[in-house]
PDB file of C-alpha atoms and ligand atoms in Angstrom:
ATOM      1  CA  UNK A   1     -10.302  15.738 -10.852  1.00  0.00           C
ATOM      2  CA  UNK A   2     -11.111  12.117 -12.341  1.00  0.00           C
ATOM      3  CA  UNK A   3     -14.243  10.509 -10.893  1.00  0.00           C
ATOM      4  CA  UNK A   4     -13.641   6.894  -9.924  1.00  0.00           C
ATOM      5  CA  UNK A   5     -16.644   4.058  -9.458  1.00  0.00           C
ATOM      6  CA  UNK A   6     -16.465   2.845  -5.618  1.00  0.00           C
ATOM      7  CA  UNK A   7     -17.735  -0.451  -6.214  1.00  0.00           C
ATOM      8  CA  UNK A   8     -20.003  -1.999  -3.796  1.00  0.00           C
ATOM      9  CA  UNK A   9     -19.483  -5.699  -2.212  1.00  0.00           C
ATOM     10  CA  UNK A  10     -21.949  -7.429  -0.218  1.00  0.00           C
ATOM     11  CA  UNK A  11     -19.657  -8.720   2.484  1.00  0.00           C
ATOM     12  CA  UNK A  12     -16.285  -9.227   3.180  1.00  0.00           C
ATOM     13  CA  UNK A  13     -15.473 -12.441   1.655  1.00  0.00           C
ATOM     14  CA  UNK A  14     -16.949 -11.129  -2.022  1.00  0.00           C
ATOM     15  CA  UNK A  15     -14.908  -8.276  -1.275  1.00  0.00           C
ATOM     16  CA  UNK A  16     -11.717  -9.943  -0.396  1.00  0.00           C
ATOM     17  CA  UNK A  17     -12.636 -12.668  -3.350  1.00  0.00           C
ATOM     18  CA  UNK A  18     -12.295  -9.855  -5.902  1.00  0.00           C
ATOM     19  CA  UNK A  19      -9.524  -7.764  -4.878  1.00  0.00           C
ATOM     20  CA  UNK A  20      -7.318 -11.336  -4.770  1.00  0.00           C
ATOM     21  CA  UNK A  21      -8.847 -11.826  -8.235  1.00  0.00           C
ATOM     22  CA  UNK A  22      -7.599  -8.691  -9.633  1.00  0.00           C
ATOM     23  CA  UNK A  23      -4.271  -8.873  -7.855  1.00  0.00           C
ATOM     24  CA  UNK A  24      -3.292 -12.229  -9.264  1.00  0.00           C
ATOM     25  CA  UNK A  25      -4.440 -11.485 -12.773  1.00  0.00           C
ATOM     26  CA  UNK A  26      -2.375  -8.271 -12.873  1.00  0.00           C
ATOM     27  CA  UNK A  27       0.521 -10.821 -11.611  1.00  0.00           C
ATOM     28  CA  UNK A  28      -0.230 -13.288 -13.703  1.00  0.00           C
ATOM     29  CA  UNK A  29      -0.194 -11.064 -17.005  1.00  0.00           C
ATOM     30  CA  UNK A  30       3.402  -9.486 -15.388  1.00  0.00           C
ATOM     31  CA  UNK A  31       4.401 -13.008 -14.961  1.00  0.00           C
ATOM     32  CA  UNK A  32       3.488 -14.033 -18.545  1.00  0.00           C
ATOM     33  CA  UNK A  33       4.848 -11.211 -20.287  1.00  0.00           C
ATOM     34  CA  UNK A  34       8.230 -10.146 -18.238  1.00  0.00           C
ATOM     35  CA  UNK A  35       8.946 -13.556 -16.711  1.00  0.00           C
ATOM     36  CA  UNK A  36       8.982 -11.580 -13.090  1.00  0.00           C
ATOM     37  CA  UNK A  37       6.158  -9.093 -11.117  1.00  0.00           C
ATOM     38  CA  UNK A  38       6.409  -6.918  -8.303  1.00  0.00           C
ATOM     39  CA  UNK A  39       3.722  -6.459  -5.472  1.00  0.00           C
ATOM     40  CA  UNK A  40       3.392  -3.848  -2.997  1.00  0.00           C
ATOM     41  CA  UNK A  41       0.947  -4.124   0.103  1.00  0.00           C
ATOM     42  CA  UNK A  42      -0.125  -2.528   3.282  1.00  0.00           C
ATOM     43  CA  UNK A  43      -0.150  -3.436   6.898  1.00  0.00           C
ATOM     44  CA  UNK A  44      -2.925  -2.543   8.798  1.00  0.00           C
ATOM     45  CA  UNK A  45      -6.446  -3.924  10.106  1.00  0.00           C
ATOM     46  CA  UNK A  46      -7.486  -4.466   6.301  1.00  0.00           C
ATOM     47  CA  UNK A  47      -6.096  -6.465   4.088  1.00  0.00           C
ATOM     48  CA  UNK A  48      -5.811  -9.959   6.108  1.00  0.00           C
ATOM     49  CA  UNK A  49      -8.892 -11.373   4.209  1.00  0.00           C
ATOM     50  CA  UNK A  50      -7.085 -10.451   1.177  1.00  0.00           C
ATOM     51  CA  UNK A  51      -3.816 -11.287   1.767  1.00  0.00           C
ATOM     52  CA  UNK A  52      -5.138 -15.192   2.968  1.00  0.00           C
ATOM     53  CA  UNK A  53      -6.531 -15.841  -0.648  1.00  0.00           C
ATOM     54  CA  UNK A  54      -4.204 -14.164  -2.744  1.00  0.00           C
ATOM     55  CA  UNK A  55      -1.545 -16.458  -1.104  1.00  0.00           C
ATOM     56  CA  UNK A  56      -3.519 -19.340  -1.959  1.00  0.00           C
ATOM     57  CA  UNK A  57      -3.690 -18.623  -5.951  1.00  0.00           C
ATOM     58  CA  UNK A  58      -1.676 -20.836  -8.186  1.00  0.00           C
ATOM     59  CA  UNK A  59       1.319 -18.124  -9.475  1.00  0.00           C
ATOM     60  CA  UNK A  60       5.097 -18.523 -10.479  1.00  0.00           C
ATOM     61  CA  UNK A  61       5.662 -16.801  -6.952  1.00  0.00           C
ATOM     62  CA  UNK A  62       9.580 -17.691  -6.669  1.00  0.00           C
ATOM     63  CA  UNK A  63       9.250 -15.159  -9.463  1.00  0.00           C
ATOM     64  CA  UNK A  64       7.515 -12.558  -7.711  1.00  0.00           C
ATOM     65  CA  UNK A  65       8.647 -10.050  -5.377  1.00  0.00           C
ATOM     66  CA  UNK A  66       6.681  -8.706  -2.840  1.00  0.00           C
ATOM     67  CA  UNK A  67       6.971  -5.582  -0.640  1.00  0.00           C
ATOM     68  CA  UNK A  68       5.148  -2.495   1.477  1.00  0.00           C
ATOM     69  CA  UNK A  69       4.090   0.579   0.464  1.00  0.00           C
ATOM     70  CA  UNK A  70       4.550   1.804   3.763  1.00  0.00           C
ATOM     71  CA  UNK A  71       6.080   0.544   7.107  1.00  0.00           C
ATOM     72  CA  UNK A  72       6.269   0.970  10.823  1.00  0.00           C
ATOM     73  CA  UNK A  73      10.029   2.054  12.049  1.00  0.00           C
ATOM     74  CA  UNK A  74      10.224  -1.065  13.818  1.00  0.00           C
ATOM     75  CA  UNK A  75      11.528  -4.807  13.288  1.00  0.00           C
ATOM     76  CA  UNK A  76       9.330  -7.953  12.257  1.00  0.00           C
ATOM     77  CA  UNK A  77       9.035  -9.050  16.290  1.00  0.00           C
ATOM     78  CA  UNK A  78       7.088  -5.976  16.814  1.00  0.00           C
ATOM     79  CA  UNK A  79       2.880  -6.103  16.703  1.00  0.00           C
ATOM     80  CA  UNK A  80       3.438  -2.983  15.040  1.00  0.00           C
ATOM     81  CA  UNK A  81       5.233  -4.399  12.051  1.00  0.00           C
ATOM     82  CA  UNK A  82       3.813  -4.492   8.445  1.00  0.00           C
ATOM     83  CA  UNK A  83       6.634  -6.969   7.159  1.00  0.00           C
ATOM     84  CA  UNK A  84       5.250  -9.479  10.028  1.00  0.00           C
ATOM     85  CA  UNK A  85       1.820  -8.770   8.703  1.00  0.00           C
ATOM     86  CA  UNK A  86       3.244  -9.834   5.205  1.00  0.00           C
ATOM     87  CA  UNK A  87       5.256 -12.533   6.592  1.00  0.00           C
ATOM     88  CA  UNK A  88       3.295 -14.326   8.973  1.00  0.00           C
ATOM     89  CA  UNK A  89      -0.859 -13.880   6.151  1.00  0.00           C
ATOM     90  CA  UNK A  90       0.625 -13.669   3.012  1.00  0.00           C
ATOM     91  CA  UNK A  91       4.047 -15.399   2.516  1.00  0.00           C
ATOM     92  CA  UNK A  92       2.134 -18.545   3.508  1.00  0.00           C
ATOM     93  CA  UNK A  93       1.382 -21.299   0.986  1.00  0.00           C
ATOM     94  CA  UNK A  94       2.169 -21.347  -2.548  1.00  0.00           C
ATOM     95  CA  UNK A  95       3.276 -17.656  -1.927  1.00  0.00           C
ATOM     96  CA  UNK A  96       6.091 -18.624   0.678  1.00  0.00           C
ATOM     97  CA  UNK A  97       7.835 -18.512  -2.563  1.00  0.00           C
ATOM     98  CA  UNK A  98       7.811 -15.299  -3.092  1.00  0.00           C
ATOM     99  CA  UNK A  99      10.806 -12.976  -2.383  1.00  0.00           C
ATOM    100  CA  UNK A 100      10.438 -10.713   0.382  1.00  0.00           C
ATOM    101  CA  UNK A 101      11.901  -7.041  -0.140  1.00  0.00           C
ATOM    102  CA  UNK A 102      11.233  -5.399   3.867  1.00  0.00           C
ATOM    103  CA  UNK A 103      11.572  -1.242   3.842  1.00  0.00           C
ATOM    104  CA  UNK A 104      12.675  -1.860   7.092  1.00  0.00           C
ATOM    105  CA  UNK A 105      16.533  -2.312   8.262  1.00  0.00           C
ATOM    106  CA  UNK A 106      17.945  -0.975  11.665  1.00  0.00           C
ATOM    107  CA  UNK A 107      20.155   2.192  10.158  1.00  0.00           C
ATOM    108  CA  UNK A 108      20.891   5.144  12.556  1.00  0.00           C
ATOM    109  CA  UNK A 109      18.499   7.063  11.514  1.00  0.00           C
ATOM    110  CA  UNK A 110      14.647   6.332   9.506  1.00  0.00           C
ATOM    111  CA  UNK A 111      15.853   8.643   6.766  1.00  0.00           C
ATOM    112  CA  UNK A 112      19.010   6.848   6.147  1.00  0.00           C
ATOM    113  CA  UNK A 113      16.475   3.247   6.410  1.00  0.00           C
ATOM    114  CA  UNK A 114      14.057   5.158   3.749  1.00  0.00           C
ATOM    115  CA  UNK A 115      17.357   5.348   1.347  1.00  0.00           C
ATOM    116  CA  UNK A 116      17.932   1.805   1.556  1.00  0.00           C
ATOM    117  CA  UNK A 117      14.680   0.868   1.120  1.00  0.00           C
ATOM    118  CA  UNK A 118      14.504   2.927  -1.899  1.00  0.00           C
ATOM    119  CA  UNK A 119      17.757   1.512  -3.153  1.00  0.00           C
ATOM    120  CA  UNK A 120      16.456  -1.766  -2.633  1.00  0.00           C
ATOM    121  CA  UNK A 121      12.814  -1.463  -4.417  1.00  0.00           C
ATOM    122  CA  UNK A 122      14.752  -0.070  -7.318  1.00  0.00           C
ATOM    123  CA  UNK A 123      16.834  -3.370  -7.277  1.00  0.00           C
ATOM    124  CA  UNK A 124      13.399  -5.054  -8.159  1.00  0.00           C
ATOM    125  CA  UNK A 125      12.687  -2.854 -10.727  1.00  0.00           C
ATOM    126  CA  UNK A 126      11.707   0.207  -9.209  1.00  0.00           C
ATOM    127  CA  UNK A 127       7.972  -0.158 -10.615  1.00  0.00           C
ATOM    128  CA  UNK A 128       5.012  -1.971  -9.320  1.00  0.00           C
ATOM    129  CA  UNK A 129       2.784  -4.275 -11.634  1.00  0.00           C
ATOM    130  CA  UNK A 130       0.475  -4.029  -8.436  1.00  0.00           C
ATOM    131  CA  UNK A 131      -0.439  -2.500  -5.458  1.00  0.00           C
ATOM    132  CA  UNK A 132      -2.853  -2.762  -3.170  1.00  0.00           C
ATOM    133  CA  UNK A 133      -4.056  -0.009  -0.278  1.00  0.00           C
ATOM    134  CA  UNK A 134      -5.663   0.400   2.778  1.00  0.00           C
ATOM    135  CA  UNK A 135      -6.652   3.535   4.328  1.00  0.00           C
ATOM    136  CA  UNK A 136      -7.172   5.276   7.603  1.00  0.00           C
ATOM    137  CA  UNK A 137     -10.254   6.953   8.973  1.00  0.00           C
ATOM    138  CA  UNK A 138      -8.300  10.119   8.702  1.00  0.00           C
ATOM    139  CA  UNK A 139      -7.905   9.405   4.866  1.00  0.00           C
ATOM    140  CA  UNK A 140      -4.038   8.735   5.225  1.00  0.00           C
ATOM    141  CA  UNK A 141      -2.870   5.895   2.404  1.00  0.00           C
ATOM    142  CA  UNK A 142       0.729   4.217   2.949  1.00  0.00           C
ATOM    143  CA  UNK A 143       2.206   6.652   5.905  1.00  0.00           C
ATOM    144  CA  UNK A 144       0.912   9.888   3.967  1.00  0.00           C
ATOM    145  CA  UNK A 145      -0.259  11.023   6.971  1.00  0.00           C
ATOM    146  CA  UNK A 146      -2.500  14.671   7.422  1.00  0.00           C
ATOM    147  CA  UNK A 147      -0.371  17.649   8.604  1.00  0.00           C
ATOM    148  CA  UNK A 148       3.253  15.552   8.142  1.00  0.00           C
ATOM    149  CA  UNK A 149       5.899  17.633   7.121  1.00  0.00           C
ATOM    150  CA  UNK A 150       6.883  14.855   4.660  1.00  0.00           C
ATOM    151  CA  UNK A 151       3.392  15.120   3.208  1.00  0.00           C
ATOM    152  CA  UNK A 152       3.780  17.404   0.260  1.00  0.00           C
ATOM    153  CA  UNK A 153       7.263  16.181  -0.756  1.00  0.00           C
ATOM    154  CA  UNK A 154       5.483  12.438  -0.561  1.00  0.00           C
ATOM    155  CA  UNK A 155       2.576  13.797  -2.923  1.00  0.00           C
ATOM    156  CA  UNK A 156       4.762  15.608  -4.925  1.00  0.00           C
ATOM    157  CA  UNK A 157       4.183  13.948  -8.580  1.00  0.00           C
ATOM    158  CA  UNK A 158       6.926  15.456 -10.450  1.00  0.00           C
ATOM    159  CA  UNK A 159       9.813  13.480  -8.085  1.00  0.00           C
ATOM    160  CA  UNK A 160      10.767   9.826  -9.297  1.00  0.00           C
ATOM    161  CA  UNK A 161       9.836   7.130  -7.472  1.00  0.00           C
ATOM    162  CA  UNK A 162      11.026   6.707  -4.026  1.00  0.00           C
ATOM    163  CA  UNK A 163      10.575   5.911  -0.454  1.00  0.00           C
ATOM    164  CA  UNK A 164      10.718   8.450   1.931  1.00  0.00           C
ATOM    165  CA  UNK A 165      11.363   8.273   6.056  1.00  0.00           C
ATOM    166  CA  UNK A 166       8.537  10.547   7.996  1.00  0.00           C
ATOM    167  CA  UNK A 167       8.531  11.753  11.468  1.00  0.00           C
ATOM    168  CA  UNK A 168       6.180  10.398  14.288  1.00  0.00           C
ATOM    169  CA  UNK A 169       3.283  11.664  14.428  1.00  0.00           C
ATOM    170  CA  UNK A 170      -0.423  11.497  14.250  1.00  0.00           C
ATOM    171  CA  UNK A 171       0.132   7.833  13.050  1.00  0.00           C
ATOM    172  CA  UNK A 172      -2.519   6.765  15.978  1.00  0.00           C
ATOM    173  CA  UNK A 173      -0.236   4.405  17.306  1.00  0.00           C
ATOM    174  CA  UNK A 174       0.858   4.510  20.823  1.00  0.00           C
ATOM    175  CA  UNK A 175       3.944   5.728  21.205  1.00  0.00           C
ATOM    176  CA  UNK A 176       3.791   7.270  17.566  1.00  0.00           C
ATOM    177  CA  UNK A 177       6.009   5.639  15.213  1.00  0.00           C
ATOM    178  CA  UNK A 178       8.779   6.864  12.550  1.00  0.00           C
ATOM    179  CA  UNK A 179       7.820   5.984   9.249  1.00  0.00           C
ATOM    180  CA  UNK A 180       9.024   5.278   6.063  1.00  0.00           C
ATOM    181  CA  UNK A 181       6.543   5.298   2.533  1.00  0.00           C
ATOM    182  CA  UNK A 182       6.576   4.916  -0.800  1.00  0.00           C
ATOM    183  CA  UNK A 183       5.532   8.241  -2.193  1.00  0.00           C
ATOM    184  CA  UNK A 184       2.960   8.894  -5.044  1.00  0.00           C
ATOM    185  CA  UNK A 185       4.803   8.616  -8.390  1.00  0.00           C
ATOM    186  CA  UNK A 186       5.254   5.169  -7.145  1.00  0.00           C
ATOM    187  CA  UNK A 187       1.690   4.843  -7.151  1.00  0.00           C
ATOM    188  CA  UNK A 188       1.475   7.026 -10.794  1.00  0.00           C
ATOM    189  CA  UNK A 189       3.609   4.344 -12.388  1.00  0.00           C
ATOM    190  CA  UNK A 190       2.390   0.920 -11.339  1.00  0.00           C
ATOM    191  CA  UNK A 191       0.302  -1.286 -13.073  1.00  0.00           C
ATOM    192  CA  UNK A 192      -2.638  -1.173 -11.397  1.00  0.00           C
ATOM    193  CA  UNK A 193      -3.996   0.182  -7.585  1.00  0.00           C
ATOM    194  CA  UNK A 194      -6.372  -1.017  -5.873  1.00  0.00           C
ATOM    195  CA  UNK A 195      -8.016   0.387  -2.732  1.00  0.00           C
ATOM    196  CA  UNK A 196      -9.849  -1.566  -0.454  1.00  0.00           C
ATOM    197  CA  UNK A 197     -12.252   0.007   1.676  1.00  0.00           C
ATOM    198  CA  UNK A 198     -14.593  -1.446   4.870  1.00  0.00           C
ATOM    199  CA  UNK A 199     -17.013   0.581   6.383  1.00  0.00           C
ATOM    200  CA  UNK A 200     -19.637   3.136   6.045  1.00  0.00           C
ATOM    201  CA  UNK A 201     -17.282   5.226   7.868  1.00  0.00           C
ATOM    202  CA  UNK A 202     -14.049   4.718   5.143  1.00  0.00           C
ATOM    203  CA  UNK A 203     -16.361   5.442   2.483  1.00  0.00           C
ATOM    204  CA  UNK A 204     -17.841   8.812   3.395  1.00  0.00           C
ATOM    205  CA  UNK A 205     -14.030   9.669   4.276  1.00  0.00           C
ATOM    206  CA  UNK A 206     -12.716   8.477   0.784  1.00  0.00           C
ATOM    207  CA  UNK A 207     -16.000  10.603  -0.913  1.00  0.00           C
ATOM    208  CA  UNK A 208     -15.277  13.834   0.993  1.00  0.00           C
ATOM    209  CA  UNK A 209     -11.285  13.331   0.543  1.00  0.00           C
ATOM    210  CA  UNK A 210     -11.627  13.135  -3.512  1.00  0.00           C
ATOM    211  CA  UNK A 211     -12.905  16.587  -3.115  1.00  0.00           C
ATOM    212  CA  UNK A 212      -9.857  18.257  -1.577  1.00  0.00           C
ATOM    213  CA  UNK A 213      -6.720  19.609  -1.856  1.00  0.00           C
ATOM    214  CA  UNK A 214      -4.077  17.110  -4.234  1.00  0.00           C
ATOM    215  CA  UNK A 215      -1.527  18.740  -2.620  1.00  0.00           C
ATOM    216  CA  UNK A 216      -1.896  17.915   0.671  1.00  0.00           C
ATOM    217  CA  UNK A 217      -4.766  15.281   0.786  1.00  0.00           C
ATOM    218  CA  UNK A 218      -3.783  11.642  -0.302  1.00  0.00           C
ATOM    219  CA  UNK A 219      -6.695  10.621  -1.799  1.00  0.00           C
ATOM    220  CA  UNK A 220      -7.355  13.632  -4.327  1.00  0.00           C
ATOM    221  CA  UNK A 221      -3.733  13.636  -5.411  1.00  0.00           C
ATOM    222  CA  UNK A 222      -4.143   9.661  -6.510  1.00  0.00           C
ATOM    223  CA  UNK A 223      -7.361  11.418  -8.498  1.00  0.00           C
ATOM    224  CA  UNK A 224      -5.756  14.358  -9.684  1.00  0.00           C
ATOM    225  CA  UNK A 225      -2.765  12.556 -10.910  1.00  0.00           C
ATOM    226  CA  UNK A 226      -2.041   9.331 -13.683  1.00  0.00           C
ATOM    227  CA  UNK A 227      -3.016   6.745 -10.877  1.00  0.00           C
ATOM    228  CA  UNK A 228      -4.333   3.387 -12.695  1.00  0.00           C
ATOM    229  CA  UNK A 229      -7.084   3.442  -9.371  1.00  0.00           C
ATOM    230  CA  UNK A 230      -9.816   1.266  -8.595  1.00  0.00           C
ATOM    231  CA  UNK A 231     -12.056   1.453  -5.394  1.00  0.00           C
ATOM    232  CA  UNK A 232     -13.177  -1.609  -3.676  1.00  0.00           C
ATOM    233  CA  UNK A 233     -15.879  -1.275  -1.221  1.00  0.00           C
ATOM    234  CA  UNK A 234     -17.822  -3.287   1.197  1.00  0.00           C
ATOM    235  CA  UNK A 235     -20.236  -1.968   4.157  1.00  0.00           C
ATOM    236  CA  UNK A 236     -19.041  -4.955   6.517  1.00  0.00           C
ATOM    237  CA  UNK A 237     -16.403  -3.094   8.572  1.00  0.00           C
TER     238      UNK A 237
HETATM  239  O1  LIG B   1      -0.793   2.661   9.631  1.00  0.00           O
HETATM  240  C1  LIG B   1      -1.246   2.212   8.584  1.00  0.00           C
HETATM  241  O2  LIG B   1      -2.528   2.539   8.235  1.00  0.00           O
HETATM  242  C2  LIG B   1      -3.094   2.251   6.934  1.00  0.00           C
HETATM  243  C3  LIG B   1      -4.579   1.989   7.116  1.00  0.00           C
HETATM  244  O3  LIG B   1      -4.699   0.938   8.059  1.00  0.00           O
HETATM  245  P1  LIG B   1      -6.125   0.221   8.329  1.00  0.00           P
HETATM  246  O4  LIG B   1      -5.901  -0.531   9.616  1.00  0.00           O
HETATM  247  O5  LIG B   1      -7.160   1.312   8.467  1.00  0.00           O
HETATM  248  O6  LIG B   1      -6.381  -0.680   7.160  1.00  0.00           O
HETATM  249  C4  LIG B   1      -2.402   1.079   6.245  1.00  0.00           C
HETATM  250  O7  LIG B   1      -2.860   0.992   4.896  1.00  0.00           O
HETATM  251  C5  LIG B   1      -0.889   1.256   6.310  1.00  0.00           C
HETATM  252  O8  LIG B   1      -0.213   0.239   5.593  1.00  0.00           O
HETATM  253  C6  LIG B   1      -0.489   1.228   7.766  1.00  0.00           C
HETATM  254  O9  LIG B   1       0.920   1.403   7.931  1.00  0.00           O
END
């Protein structure tokens, strides 16, 4: 199991400051040496601040394409959405630019959505230059969710990249939601992850996840497996 430094931010705007940092430069270098990049982000309570200034940075965004690693079963004019998250923090600015590539679309049924969405990230390139994640207080990254009976198949790292639909659940949400999620070789063959924590409480999580089971625990399979990680950190929750 790889060890990986959790480094330590003294408050949320350092911490936000150098995650957009990172982001753009891994952009920027995609940018300057393919002409294109591809950026995949979460929803969630997390990465607003991060979202705000990596709109703001000066990039060839009509040349970028951004997208989710994971998403909510449910359209942009739900609270619940990711996209709207995406839409209505980052898309903003110089980054309104960008194209958009949802994981959502209103199919019969999530799994069917899940093989559009997968269709439609390989249309991009099926790779991500990079990729930032949140996590849950459970230890769940994207929708790779404890106990889901998509979890194994989504943490398998043998499969090619794809995105995957997953039953509701213990997604905290109320009512639970479908899902649908990128799954881990995704993760295995981007450019560069980056994991932004807040908390006391994330941090002990992510510490005693890294000692588990990569099979079935999110965080040890990005350590146990080819994931270009770094961990972000700051105590301000
Ligand atoms: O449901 C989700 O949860 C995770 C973690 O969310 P956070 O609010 O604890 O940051 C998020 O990364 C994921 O995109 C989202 O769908």
């Amino acid at each position: 199991m790889r060890e990986v430094e959790i480094e330590s931010f003294a408050g949320v705007d350092a911490w936000a400051e150098a995650i957009a940092a990172r982001l753009a430069e891994t952009l920027g270098g995609a940018l300057r040496d393919a002409g294109r990049a591809v950026f995949a982000g979460p929803g969630g309570s997390t990465p607003a601040p991060v979202y705000r200034r990596l709109a703001a940075t000066d990039l060839d965004w009509a040349n970028v394409a951004v997208t989710l690693v994971d998403e909510r079963y449910v359209p942009e004019t739900s609270p619940d959405s990711n996209a709207r998250l995406i839409r209505d923090v980052l898309l903003q600015g110089p980054a309104a630019a960008a194209r958009f590539v949802p994981l959502y679309t209103p199919e019969v049924t999530v799994d069917r959505a899940a093989a559009v969405a997968a269709h439609a990230l390989a249309d991009v390139g099926g790779r991500f230059d990079a990729v930032l994640l949140g996590m849950g207080e459970d230890g769940h990254i994207c929708s790779m969710f404890p106990e889901s009976p998509t979890l194994k198949t989504l943490l398998t790292p043998t499969l090619k990249p794809t995105v995957l639909g997953v039953p509701h659940g213990r997604d905290g949400l109320a009512p639970p939601q479908e899902r649908l999620s990128i799954n881990l070789p995704y993760l295995m063959s981007a450019g560069r992850v980056i994991l932004g924590l807040k908390g006391a409480t994330k941090r002990a999580v992510f510490e005693d996840q890294a000692k588990g089971d990569p099979k079935v625990q999110p965080i040890a399979a990005l350590l146990a497996n080819d994931v270009p990680l770094e961990v972000l950190w700051t105590e301000e929750g």
